[in-house]
Coordinates of C-alpha atoms in Angstrom, one line a residue:
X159 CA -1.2 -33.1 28.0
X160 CA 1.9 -35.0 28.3
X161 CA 4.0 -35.8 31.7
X162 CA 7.2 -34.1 32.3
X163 CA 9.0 -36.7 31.1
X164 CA 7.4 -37.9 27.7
X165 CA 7.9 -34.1 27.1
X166 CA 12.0 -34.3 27.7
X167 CA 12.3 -37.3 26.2
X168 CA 11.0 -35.8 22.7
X169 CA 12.6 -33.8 19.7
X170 CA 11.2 -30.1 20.1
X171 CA 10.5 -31.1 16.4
X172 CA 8.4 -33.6 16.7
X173 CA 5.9 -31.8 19.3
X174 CA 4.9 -29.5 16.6
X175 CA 3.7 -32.3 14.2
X176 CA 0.3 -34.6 14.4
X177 CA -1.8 -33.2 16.9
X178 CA -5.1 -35.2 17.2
X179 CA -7.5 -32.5 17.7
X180 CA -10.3 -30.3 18.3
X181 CA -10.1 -30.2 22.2
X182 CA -12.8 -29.8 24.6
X183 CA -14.9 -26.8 24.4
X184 CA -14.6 -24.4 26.8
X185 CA -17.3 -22.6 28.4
X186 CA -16.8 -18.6 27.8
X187 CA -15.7 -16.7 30.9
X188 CA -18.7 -14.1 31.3
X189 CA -17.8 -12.8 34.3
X190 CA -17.0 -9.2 32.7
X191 CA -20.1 -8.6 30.5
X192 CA -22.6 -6.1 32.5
X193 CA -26.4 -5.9 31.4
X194 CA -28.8 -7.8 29.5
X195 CA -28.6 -6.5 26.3
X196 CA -26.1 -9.2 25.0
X197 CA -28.3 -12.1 25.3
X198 CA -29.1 -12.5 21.9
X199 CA -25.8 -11.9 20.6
X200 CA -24.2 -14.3 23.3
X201 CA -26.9 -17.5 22.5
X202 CA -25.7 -17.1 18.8
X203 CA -22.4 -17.6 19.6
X204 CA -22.9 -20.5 21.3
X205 CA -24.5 -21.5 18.6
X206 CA -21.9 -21.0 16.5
X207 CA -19.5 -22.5 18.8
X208 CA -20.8 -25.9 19.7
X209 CA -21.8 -26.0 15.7
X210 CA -18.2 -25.2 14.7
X211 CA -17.4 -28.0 17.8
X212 CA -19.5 -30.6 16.4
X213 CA -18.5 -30.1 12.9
X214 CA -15.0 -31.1 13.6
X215 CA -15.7 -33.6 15.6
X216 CA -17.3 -35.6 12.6
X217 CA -14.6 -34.2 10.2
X218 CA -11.6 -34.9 11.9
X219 CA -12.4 -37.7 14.1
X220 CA -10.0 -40.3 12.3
X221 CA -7.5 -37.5 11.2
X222 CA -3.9 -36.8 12.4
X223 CA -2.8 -33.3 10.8
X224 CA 0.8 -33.4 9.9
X225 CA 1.7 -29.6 10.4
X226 CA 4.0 -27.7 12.6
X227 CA 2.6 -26.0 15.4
X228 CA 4.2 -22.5 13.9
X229 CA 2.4 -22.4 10.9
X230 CA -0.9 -22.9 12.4
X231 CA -0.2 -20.1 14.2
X232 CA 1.0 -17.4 11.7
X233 CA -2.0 -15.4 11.2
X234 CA -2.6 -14.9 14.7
X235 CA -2.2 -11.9 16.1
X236 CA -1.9 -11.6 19.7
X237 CA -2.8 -8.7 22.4
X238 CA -1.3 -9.4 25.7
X239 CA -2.5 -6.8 28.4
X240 CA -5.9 -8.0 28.1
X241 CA -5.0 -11.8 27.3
X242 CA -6.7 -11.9 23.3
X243 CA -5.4 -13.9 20.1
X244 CA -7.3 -13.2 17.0
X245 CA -6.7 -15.0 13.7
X246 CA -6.8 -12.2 10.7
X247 CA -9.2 -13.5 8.2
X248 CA -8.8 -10.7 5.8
X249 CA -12.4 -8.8 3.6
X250 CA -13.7 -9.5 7.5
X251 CA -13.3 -6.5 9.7
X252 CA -9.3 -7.3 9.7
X253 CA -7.9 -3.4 9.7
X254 CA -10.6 -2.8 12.0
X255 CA -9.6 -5.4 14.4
X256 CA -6.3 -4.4 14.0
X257 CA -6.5 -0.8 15.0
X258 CA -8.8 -2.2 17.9
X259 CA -5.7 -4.0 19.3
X260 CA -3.4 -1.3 18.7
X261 CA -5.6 0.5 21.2
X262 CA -5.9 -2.5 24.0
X263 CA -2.3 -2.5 23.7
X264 CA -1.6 0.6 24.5
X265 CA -0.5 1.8 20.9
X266 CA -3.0 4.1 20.1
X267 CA -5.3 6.8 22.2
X268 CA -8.2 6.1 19.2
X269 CA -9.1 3.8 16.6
X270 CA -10.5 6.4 14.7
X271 CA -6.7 8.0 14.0
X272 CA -4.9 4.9 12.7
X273 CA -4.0 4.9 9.2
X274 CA -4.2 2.1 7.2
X275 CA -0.4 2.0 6.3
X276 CA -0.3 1.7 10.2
X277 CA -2.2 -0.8 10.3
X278 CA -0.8 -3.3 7.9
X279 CA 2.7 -2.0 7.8
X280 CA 3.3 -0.7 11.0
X281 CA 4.6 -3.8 12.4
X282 CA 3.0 -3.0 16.1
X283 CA 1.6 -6.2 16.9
X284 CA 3.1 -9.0 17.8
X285 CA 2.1 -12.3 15.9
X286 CA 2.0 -15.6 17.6
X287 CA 4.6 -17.4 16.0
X288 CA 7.1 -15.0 16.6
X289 CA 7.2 -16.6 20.7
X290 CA 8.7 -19.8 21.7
X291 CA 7.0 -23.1 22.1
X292 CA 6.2 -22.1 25.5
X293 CA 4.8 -19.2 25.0
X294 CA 2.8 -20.1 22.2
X295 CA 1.0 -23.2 24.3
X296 CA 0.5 -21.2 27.3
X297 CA -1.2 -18.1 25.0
X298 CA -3.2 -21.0 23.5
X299 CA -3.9 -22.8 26.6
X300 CA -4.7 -19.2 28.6
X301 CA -6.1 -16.3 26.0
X302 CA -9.1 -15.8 24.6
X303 CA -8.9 -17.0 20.5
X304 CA -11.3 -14.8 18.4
X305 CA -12.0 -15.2 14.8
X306 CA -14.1 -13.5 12.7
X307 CA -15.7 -14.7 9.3
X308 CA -17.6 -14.1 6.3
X309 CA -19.8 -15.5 3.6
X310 CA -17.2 -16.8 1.3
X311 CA -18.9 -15.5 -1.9
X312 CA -18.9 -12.3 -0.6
X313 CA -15.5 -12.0 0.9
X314 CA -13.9 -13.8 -2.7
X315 CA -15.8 -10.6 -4.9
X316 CA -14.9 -8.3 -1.8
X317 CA -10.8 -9.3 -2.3
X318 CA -11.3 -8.8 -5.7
X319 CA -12.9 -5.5 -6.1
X320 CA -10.1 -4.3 -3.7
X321 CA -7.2 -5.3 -5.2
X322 CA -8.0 -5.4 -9.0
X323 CA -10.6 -2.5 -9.5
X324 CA -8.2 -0.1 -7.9
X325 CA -4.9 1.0 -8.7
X326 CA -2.9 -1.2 -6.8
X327 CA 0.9 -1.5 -7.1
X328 CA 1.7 -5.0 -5.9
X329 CA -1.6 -7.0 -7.5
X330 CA -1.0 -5.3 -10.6
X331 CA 2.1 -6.4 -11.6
X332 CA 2.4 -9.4 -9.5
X333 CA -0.9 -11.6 -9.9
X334 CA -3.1 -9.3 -12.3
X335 CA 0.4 -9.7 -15.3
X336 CA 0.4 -13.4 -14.9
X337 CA -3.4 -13.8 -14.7
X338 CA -4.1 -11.9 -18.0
X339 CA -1.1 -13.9 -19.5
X340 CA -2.4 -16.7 -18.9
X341 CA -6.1 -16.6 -19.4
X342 CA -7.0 -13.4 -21.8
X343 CA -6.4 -14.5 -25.6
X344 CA -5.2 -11.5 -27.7
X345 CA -4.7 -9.4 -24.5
X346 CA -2.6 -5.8 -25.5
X347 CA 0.7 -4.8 -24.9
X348 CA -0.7 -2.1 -22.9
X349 CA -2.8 -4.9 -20.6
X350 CA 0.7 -7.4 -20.3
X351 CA 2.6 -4.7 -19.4
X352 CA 0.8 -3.3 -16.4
X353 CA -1.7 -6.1 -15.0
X354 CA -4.7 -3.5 -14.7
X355 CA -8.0 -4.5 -15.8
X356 CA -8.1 -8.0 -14.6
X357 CA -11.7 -9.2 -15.4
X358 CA -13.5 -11.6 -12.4
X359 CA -13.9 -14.8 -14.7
X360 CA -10.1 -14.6 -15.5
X361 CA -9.7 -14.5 -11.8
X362 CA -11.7 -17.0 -10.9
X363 CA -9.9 -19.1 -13.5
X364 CA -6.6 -18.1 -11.9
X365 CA -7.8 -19.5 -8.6
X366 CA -9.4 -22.8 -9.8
X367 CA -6.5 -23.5 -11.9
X368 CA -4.3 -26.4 -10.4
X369 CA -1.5 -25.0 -11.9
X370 CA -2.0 -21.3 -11.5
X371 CA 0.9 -18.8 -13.1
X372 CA 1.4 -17.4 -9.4
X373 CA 0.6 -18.7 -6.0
X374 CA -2.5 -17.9 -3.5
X375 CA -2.7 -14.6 -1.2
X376 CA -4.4 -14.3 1.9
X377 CA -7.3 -12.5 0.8
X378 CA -8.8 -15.2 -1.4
X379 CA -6.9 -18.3 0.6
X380 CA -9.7 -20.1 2.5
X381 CA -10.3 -19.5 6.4
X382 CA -9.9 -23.6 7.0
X383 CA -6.5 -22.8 5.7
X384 CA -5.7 -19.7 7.4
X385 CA -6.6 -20.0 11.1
X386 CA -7.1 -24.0 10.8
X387 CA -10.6 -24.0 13.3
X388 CA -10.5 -27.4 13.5
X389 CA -6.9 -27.7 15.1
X390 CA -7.3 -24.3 17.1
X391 CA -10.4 -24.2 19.7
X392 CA -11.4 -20.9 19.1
X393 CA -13.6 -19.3 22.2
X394 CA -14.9 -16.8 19.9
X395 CA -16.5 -16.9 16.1
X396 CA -17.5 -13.8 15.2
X397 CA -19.3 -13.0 11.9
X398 CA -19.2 -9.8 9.6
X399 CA -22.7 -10.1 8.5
X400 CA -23.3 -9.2 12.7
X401 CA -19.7 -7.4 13.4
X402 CA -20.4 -4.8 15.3
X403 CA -22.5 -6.6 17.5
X404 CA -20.1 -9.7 18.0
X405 CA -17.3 -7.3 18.1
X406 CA -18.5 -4.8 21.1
X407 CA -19.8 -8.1 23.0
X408 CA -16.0 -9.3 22.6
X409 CA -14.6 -6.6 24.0
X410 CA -16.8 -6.4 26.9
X411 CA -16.2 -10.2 27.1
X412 CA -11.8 -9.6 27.8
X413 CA -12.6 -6.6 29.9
X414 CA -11.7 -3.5 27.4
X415 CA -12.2 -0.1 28.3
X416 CA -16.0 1.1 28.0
X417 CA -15.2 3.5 25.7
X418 CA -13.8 1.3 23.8
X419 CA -16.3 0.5 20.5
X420 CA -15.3 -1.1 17.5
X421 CA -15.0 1.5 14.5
X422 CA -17.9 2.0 11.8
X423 CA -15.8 3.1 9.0
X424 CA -14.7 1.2 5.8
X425 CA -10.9 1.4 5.5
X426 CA -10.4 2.0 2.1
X427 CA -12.6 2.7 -1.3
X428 CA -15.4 4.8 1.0
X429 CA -17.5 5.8 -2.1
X430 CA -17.5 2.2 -3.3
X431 CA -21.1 0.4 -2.5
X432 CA -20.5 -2.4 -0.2
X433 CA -19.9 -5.9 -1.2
X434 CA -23.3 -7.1 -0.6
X435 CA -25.1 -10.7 -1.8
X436 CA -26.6 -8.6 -4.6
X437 CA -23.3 -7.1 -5.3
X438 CA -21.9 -10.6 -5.7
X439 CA -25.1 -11.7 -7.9
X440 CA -23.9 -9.5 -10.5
X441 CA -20.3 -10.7 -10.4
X442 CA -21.5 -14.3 -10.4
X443 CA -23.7 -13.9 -13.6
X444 CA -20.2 -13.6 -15.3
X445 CA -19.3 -17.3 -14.1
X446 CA -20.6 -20.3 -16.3
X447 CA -22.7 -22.6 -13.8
X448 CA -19.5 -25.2 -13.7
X449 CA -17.3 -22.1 -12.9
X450 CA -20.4 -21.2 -10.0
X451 CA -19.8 -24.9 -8.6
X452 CA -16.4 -25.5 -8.5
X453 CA -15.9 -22.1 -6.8
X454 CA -18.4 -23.0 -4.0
X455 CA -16.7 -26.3 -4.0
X456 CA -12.9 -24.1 -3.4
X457 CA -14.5 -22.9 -0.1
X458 CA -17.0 -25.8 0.4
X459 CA -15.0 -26.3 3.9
X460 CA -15.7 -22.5 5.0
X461 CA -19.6 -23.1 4.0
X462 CA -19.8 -25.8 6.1
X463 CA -17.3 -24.9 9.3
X464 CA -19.3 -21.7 10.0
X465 CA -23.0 -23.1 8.5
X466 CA -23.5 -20.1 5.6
X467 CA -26.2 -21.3 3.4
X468 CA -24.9 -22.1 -0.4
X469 CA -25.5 -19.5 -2.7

């Protein structure tokens, strides 16, 4: 909130650094939801919001970030006919959400007929750092900021079922080569030279590792760090545990077409059981109990921001 002034007199520069943060909460404009069948959906999310609220209130209340305004903002995809900025927090509903937007925007008749390629590769959405500063404070300042979440356990086994127990021609050779490298004694030519068959306790010591052989990736890298909730006031927290439900009250909530309902369907590996917790009991067994801590410690933030019990 600066004057006129203070705002010439600064370095575009320094405007993007140390902003003492979260802001005021915002009451959610209901004025578009119709019927009383979202009144259980709507009391937890403002639950969840004046939780999340509260949280960084305590956590950040003697803390200046030092971060540009840009990077905060790369994950952020926005929608601008019906006014919506939602943070990808990908293993939660991403592609989903993504084809969703397409459709608001005018992309796409259907959800239902969007390939995946299309969706991560099609390059139809606009992200928020790709505006000015202007435009990125007044999107801030005027949309409605969504983000959607998961229980960290189960979005960590969910990343790596995808990208390791698949054929996969990026994680292969990129992180699954230096992973088994690094942390498989005796591994075979055969295993060095392609990257397959990355085992979960060699990735989990990849991503505890301090010095690991390859940097992070979005589908492991923790929400805190992705869409920074304590620095962006999100109106909306949706969770993929209840996605459907948070999902269609979102879109009733920025006025989307009625017809417009948020797809069912898994996006890729359709035969392939759900990550559940009972999925992610088996993968866990695999873990020593100081490997069990220290990975709940990794995403200790995202356990606490969004209140998901401790496994």
């Amino acid at each position: 909130q600066l004057s006129d002034q203070q705002k010439m007199s600064e370095s575009p520069l320094s405007r993007f650094r140390g902003v003492y943060l979260p802001p005021a909460l915002h009451p959610l404009n209901k004025m578009l939801v119709k019927g009383d069948r979202w009144k259980d959906v709507d009391s937890a999310q403002e639950k969840r919001r004046s939780f999340l609220h509260d949280f960084c209130k305590k956590y950040n209340s003697r803390k200046k970030l030092q971060t540009h305004l840009v990077h905060l903002v790369s994950r952020i995809y926005v929608e601008d006919r019906h006014k919506v900025l939602y943070c990808e927090v990908p293993k939660a509903g991403c592609s989903n959400w993504k084809r969703v937007l397409m459709v608001l925007n005018g992309l796409a008749a259907s959800a239902h007929n969007i390939s995946h390629d299309d969706v991560h590769y099609g390059k139809h959405l606009r992200k928020l750092d790709s505006y000015d500063l202007k435009g990125i404070y007044t999107r801030l300042n005027t949309y409605t900021k969504a983000i959607f979440v998961r229980d960290p356990m189960e979005r960590l086994v969910s990343a790596f079922r995808d990208k390791f127990e698949h054929p996969n021609s990026y994680y292969h050779p990129v992180f699954g080569k230096a992973i088994i490298r690094k942390y498989r004694h005796n591994a075979s030519e055969e295993a060095l030279k392609t990257g397959s068959g990355v085992k979960f306790k060699e990735f989990i010591q990849y991503l505890l590792d301090s010095h690991r052989p390859v940097g992070m990736d979005i589908h492991w890298e923790q929400v805190s760090k992705l869409c920074y909730p304590c620095l962006i006031n999100y109106d909306f927290i949706g969770k993929f545990e209840t996605l459907e439900e948070d999902a269609n009250y979102f879109l009733q909530l920025v006025g989307a077409p009625a017809e417009l309902k948020f797809p069912k369907f898994k996006d890729r590996h359709s035969s392939d059981q759900r990550t559940s917790a009972e999925v992610v009991r088996q993968y866990l067994k695999e873990l020593s109990k100081e490997e069990r801590q220290l990975t709940y410690d990794f995403y200790y933030l995202d356990y606490l921001m969004f209140n998901y019990t401790s496994p």
